[in-house]
Short mmCIF file of C-alpha atoms in Angstrom, two decimals:
data_model
loop_
_atom_site.label_atom_id
_atom_site.label_comp_id
_atom_site.label_asym_id
_atom_site.label_seq_id
_atom_site.Cartn_x
_atom_site.Cartn_y
_atom_site.Cartn_z
CA PHE A 1 0.24 -0.49 -0.50
CA ALA A 2 1.43 3.60 -0.81
CA CYS A 3 0.24 6.76 -1.20
CA ARG A 4 0.36 8.43 -4.42
CA GLY A 5 1.39 11.64 -3.83
CA ALA A 6 5.14 13.17 -3.09
CA SER A 7 5.19 15.64 -0.79
CA CYS A 8 4.54 12.02 2.17
CA TYR A 9 7.57 11.10 0.00
CA ARG A 10 9.90 13.90 2.05
CA LEU A 11 8.53 11.76 5.78
CA PRO A 12 11.47 11.14 7.46
CA GLY A 13 11.94 6.50 7.49
CA PRO A 14 13.50 4.57 5.18
CA ARG A 15 10.04 3.18 3.93
CA GLY A 16 8.51 6.24 3.60
CA PRO A 17 4.11 6.25 3.30
CA LEU A 18 4.87 2.56 2.12
CA CYS A 19 3.21 -0.63 3.64
CA VAL A 20 2.82 -4.41 3.18
CA PHE A 21 0.98 -6.96 4.35
CA ARG A 22 0.81 -10.94 4.72
CA ASN A 23 -1.06 -13.52 4.76
CA GLN A 24 -1.79 -17.04 4.30
CA LEU A 25 -4.85 -17.58 3.49
CA PRO A 26 -5.83 -21.46 3.48
CA ARG A 27 -8.27 -22.74 0.67
CA ARG A 28 -11.56 -22.72 3.05
CA ASN A 29 -11.10 -19.79 4.18
CA ASP A 30 -13.90 -16.81 5.20
CA THR A 31 -12.73 -14.50 2.18
CA TYR A 32 -13.16 -16.51 -0.74
CA PRO A 33 -14.90 -19.61 -2.75
CA GLU A 34 -12.89 -22.98 -2.09
CA ASP A 35 -12.77 -23.50 -6.10
CA PRO A 36 -12.31 -21.81 -8.11
CA PRO A 37 -14.27 -19.51 -10.65
CA ALA A 38 -14.41 -21.18 -14.12
CA GLU A 39 -11.08 -19.38 -16.59
CA GLY A 40 -13.20 -20.04 -19.95
CA PRO A 41 -15.73 -16.92 -21.57
CA PRO A 42 -19.54 -17.17 -21.07
CA LEU A 43 -21.86 -18.75 -23.62
CA ASP A 44 -24.08 -16.54 -23.31
CA PRO A 45 -24.10 -13.39 -25.58
CA VAL A 46 -25.37 -11.17 -23.33
CA ALA A 47 -23.49 -11.57 -20.81
CA ALA A 48 -19.71 -11.38 -23.25
CA SER A 49 -20.76 -8.02 -24.00
CA ALA A 50 -21.39 -7.20 -20.21
CA PRO A 51 -19.51 -5.17 -17.85
CA PRO A 52 -17.22 -6.74 -15.77
CA CYS A 53 -18.16 -7.66 -12.46
CA ARG A 54 -17.44 -8.82 -9.04
CA LEU A 55 -17.88 -12.28 -8.57
CA ARG A 56 -21.39 -13.29 -6.76
CA CYS A 57 -19.11 -15.64 -4.15
CA GLY A 58 -17.53 -16.28 -1.44
CA ALA A 59 -17.32 -13.09 0.79
CA ALA A 60 -18.85 -9.87 -0.06
CA LEU A 61 -15.97 -7.09 -1.15
CA CYS A 62 -15.88 -3.15 -0.59
CA ARG A 63 -17.09 -2.08 -4.44
CA VAL A 64 -13.75 1.32 -3.90
CA CYS A 65 -10.83 -1.02 -2.42
CA GLY A 66 -11.77 -4.85 -2.07
CA CYS A 67 -11.69 -5.26 1.39
CA LEU A 68 -14.43 -6.99 3.55
CA GLY A 69 -17.34 -4.69 2.43
CA PRO A 70 -20.29 -5.33 5.90
CA ARG A 71 -22.15 -2.16 4.79
CA SER A 72 -24.20 -2.90 1.92
CA CYS A 73 -26.43 -0.14 -0.29
CA GLY A 74 -29.90 1.11 0.63
CA ARG A 75 -31.15 1.50 -2.16
CA CYS A 76 -30.46 -1.52 -4.23
CA ARG A 77 -28.48 -3.59 -1.46
CA ARG A 78 -26.20 -4.71 -3.84
CA ALA A 79 -23.89 -3.38 -4.07
CA THR A 80 -21.66 -3.08 -0.70
CA TYR A 81 -18.51 -1.26 1.05
CA CYS A 82 -16.31 -0.76 4.45
CA GLY A 83 -17.53 1.76 5.21
CA PRO A 84 -19.38 5.02 4.38
CA GLU A 85 -16.57 7.26 3.91
CA HIS A 86 -16.56 4.45 0.34
CA GLN A 87 -19.46 4.41 -0.33
CA ALA A 88 -20.36 7.83 0.08
CA LEU A 89 -17.09 8.04 -2.25
CA ASP A 90 -18.85 5.72 -5.09
CA TRP A 91 -21.82 7.06 -4.83
CA ARG A 92 -20.41 10.60 -5.65
CA ARG A 93 -18.56 9.66 -8.22
CA GLY A 94 -21.16 7.17 -10.76
CA HIS A 95 -23.47 4.55 -8.14
CA ARG A 96 -25.60 7.12 -8.11
CA ARG A 97 -27.13 7.34 -11.59
CA ALA A 98 -26.31 3.10 -11.97
CA CYS A 99 -28.28 2.70 -8.46
CA GLY A 100 -30.84 0.65 -9.72
CA GLN A 101 -31.43 0.41 -13.11
CA PRO A 102 -31.58 -2.70 -14.32
CA ALA A 103 -29.34 -4.02 -17.41
CA THR A 104 -29.70 -5.66 -19.99
CA GLY A 105 -32.55 -9.05 -19.19
CA GLY A 106 -33.07 -7.55 -15.93
CA ASP A 107 -30.53 -8.25 -13.95
CA ILE A 108 -28.85 -4.82 -12.09
CA VAL A 109 -25.79 -2.85 -13.26
CA ASP A 110 -22.85 -3.91 -11.06
CA ALA A 111 -19.74 -3.32 -12.79
CA VAL A 112 -16.78 -2.19 -10.45
CA PRO A 113 -16.02 1.28 -10.57
CA GLU A 114 -13.15 2.50 -11.77
CA HIS A 115 -11.66 5.57 -8.94
CA ASN A 116 -8.36 5.32 -11.11
CA ASP A 117 -8.03 8.31 -8.33
CA PHE A 118 -7.83 6.00 -5.59
CA LEU A 119 -7.06 2.85 -6.66
CA PHE A 120 -3.68 1.36 -8.39
CA PRO A 121 -4.52 -0.51 -12.34
CA GLU A 122 -4.02 -3.66 -11.72
CA TYR A 123 -2.79 -6.01 -14.62
CA GLU A 124 -1.91 -10.16 -14.79
CA ILE A 125 2.07 -10.54 -13.52
CA LEU A 126 3.65 -13.13 -15.34
CA ILE A 127 6.60 -15.24 -14.09
CA GLU A 128 9.24 -16.36 -16.08
CA PRO A 129 13.00 -17.89 -14.63
CA GLU A 130 15.65 -15.41 -15.39
CA GLU A 131 17.66 -16.73 -18.64
CA PRO A 132 20.91 -17.68 -17.25
CA GLU A 133 23.50 -14.86 -18.94
CA SER A 134 24.45 -16.66 -22.69
CA PRO A 135 28.29 -18.01 -23.48
CA VAL A 136 30.57 -16.64 -24.65
CA ASP A 137 30.98 -17.09 -28.02
CA SER A 138 33.79 -20.18 -28.65
CA SER A 139 33.03 -19.56 -32.76
CA ILE A 140 35.81 -16.18 -32.43
CA ASP A 141 39.14 -17.98 -31.44
CA PRO A 142 42.45 -16.36 -30.85
CA THR A 143 44.33 -19.39 -30.81
CA ASP A 144 45.01 -20.82 -33.45
CA GLU A 145 45.41 -25.13 -33.82
CA GLN A 146 48.15 -24.75 -31.13
CA GLY A 147 46.92 -22.91 -28.34
CA ALA A 148 49.57 -19.96 -29.27
CA VAL A 149 48.18 -16.31 -29.44
CA ASP A 150 48.73 -14.88 -32.50
CA THR A 151 51.03 -11.71 -32.01
CA SER A 152 52.01 -11.04 -35.14
CA LYS A 153 49.65 -8.53 -36.61
CA GLY A 154 50.17 -6.94 -33.10
CA LEU A 155 54.11 -7.31 -33.08
CA LYS A 156 53.49 -5.60 -37.13
CA GLU A 157 51.65 -2.91 -35.09
CA GLN A 158 54.22 -2.02 -32.68
CA GLU A 159 57.07 -2.00 -35.14
CA LYS A 160 55.52 0.53 -37.40
CA LEU A 161 54.97 2.98 -34.17
CA GLY A 162 58.41 2.61 -33.33
CA ALA A 163 59.62 3.27 -36.67
CA THR A 164 57.48 6.23 -36.54
CA GLY A 165 59.34 7.12 -32.74
CA SER A 166 55.13 7.08 -31.88
CA ALA A 167 54.65 3.95 -29.71
CA GLY A 168 56.10 4.25 -26.62
CA GLU A 169 54.04 7.40 -25.73
CA ALA A 170 51.34 6.24 -27.68
CA PHE A 171 51.02 2.91 -24.48
CA GLN A 172 51.67 6.03 -21.80
CA SER A 173 49.08 7.49 -23.32
CA ASP A 174 46.40 4.03 -23.11
CA GLU A 175 47.97 3.70 -19.69
CA GLU A 176 47.00 8.01 -18.51
CA THR A 177 43.15 7.46 -20.30
CA LEU A 178 43.09 4.28 -18.59
CA ASP A 179 43.79 5.29 -14.75
CA ALA A 180 41.56 9.00 -15.14
CA MET A 181 38.60 6.75 -15.73
CA ALA A 182 39.92 4.97 -12.69
CA LYS A 183 39.85 7.49 -10.64
CA HIS A 184 36.69 9.01 -11.83
CA GLU A 185 34.23 5.23 -11.90
CA THR A 186 32.72 5.67 -7.86
CA GLU A 187 31.70 3.36 -6.16
CA GLU A 188 28.35 4.24 -7.24
CA ASP A 189 28.26 4.45 -10.91
CA LYS A 190 29.87 0.21 -10.41
CA ILE A 191 26.07 -0.84 -8.41
CA PHE A 192 24.66 1.11 -11.10
CA GLN A 193 26.30 -0.58 -14.17
CA MET A 194 26.24 -3.51 -11.95
CA PHE A 195 21.58 -2.73 -11.64
CA LYS A 196 21.59 -1.63 -15.41
CA GLU A 197 23.67 -5.54 -16.56
CA GLN A 198 21.18 -7.62 -13.85
CA ILE A 199 18.32 -6.30 -15.81
CA ALA A 200 19.74 -5.86 -19.15
CA ALA A 201 17.51 -9.19 -20.52
CA GLU A 202 14.29 -8.28 -19.01
CA PRO A 203 13.75 -4.50 -18.45
CA GLU A 204 10.27 -4.39 -18.48
CA GLN A 205 10.39 -6.44 -15.10
CA VAL A 206 7.69 -4.99 -12.27
CA ILE A 207 9.19 -7.51 -9.65
CA ARG A 208 11.70 -9.95 -8.75
CA TYR A 209 11.60 -12.07 -6.06
CA CYS A 210 14.04 -14.41 -4.35
CA ARG A 211 12.95 -15.46 -1.63
CA GLY A 212 15.63 -16.38 1.16
CA GLY A 213 18.60 -16.70 -1.63
CA GLU A 214 20.49 -14.17 -3.00
CA GLY A 215 19.84 -10.94 -2.04
CA PRO A 216 18.53 -7.67 -3.76
CA VAL A 217 20.03 -5.51 -7.06
CA TRP A 218 20.43 -2.21 -5.23
CA VAL A 219 19.87 0.44 -7.69
CA SER A 220 22.70 3.02 -5.36
CA GLY A 221 25.25 2.25 -2.47
CA GLY A 222 23.31 5.11 -0.97
CA ASN A 223 20.29 3.22 1.82
CA ILE A 224 21.48 0.57 1.90
CA PRO A 225 20.00 -1.88 5.10
CA GLU A 226 22.73 -3.02 7.01
CA GLU A 227 21.12 -6.82 9.40
CA LYS A 228 20.02 -4.49 12.51
CA ASP A 229 18.39 -2.10 9.94
CA ILE A 230 15.75 -4.93 8.97
CA PRO A 231 13.98 -5.49 12.55
CA ASN A 232 12.83 -8.92 13.54
CA CYS A 233 8.64 -10.22 12.86
CA LEU A 234 6.69 -9.95 16.37
CA CYS A 235 6.86 -13.34 16.96
CA GLY A 236 11.00 -12.83 17.34
CA ALA A 237 12.58 -14.41 14.07
CA LYS A 238 14.47 -13.01 11.22
CA ARG A 239 13.30 -11.53 8.09
CA ILE A 240 14.46 -12.22 5.03
CA PHE A 241 14.40 -11.47 1.94
CA GLU A 242 11.62 -12.45 -0.85
CA PHE A 243 11.38 -9.56 -3.68
CA GLN A 244 12.32 -6.10 -5.03
CA ILE A 245 9.80 -3.70 -6.95
CA MET A 246 11.32 -2.02 -9.58
CA PRO A 247 11.26 1.18 -10.85
CA GLN A 248 9.62 0.38 -14.43
CA LEU A 249 6.20 -0.33 -12.47
CA LEU A 250 5.83 3.21 -11.84
CA ASN A 251 5.47 3.79 -15.63
CA HIS A 252 2.44 1.37 -15.84
CA LEU A 253 0.66 2.14 -12.67
CA LYS A 254 0.70 6.02 -14.42
CA VAL A 255 2.42 8.11 -11.44
CA ASP A 256 5.73 8.73 -13.03
CA SER A 257 5.63 12.25 -12.44
CA LEU A 258 8.77 14.07 -12.05
CA GLY A 259 8.78 15.93 -8.33
CA GLU A 260 3.83 14.92 -8.20
CA SER A 261 4.66 11.61 -7.35
CA ILE A 262 4.91 8.90 -5.71
CA ASP A 263 8.89 7.92 -7.08
CA TRP A 264 11.23 4.85 -6.39
CA GLY A 265 14.79 3.57 -7.40
CA THR A 266 13.29 -0.03 -6.46
CA LEU A 267 11.15 -0.95 -2.72
CA VAL A 268 12.50 -4.20 -0.75
CA VAL A 269 10.58 -6.61 0.59
CA TYR A 270 10.98 -8.50 4.28
CA THR A 271 9.50 -10.61 5.62
CA CYS A 272 9.04 -13.69 8.45
CA ALA A 273 11.43 -16.36 8.28
CA ASP A 274 9.26 -18.44 9.92
CA ASN A 275 6.15 -18.44 8.14
CA CYS A 276 4.09 -17.04 10.70
CA GLY A 277 0.51 -16.70 11.08
CA GLU A 278 -2.29 -18.83 10.07
CA GLY A 279 -5.96 -19.12 9.19
CA ASN A 280 -7.30 -14.79 7.82
CA GLU A 281 -4.99 -12.79 9.95
CA TYR A 282 -2.52 -9.54 8.07
CA LEU A 283 0.30 -9.77 9.11
CA GLU A 284 1.89 -6.74 8.82
CA GLU A 285 5.89 -6.92 6.93
CA PHE A 286 8.94 -4.42 6.09
CA ILE A 287 9.93 -2.51 3.52
CA TRP A 288 12.72 -0.68 2.62
CA LYS A 289 13.31 2.27 -0.34
CA GLN A 290 15.95 2.67 -1.80
CA ASP A 291 15.56 6.02 -4.89
CA PHE A 292 17.68 6.31 -7.32
CA SER A 293 21.07 8.45 -6.63
CA ALA A 294 21.55 11.76 -7.75
CA GLY A 295 24.60 10.57 -10.31
CA SER A 296 22.22 8.07 -11.66
#
């Protein structure tokens, strides 16, 4: 969960106005039906052209935020809400006109409203394993059949440069250039370069998941948490890295206005190593926000 506005992210603290919760529902629970709905398209052509509706199975959910909705509209008794605030918001945004109006086929209009200023758009996330880097092409081999490096071309070029008296100067110039580049290449540059190389294979990735394994890919050398910065779970167990959210997600959420909306370099989520908690309980976990450095 996150605030859309940029002003909240100027508040002190490692996460800003961000929070993350873990929920491990069993198959039988109070929120969702035991069996999932059919994935195939509806057979009724009228239903196929109708706007999307909330599932008519399982617990009633708030039309605005999707949380449990024990409160229903007093007029149509079809729209459900988590509380009066979201009921009033939905009423102003269109339910006032649609409330109680029959749709084609005699059904009540209960299409899911789009509260774009309140909710982020939803997408399906495709999960794929990261492909290993391609091996070096062995078809180009600088050695001959006996494995000796062919230096004849290099020697000839050196002799040619030596004849003009510029060989030593050329080598000295190269060394000075490399030294100057090394001095300017800071640790910050190296970390950001590693970040770019790591995501180059899949530049559109929005989440990197690797629970308990290899750590996150940092975008900057600053503001990297130490072990003491990550609090233990309420059950006493340590929290471990589970996944990170990449900056490409900002484009999909349509909140990429520089200086005016939520922004991050990466968001790193740490969760309880013992997976504590059962049933319908939501447990807050720990999230760490890292921004891009000024240089990158």
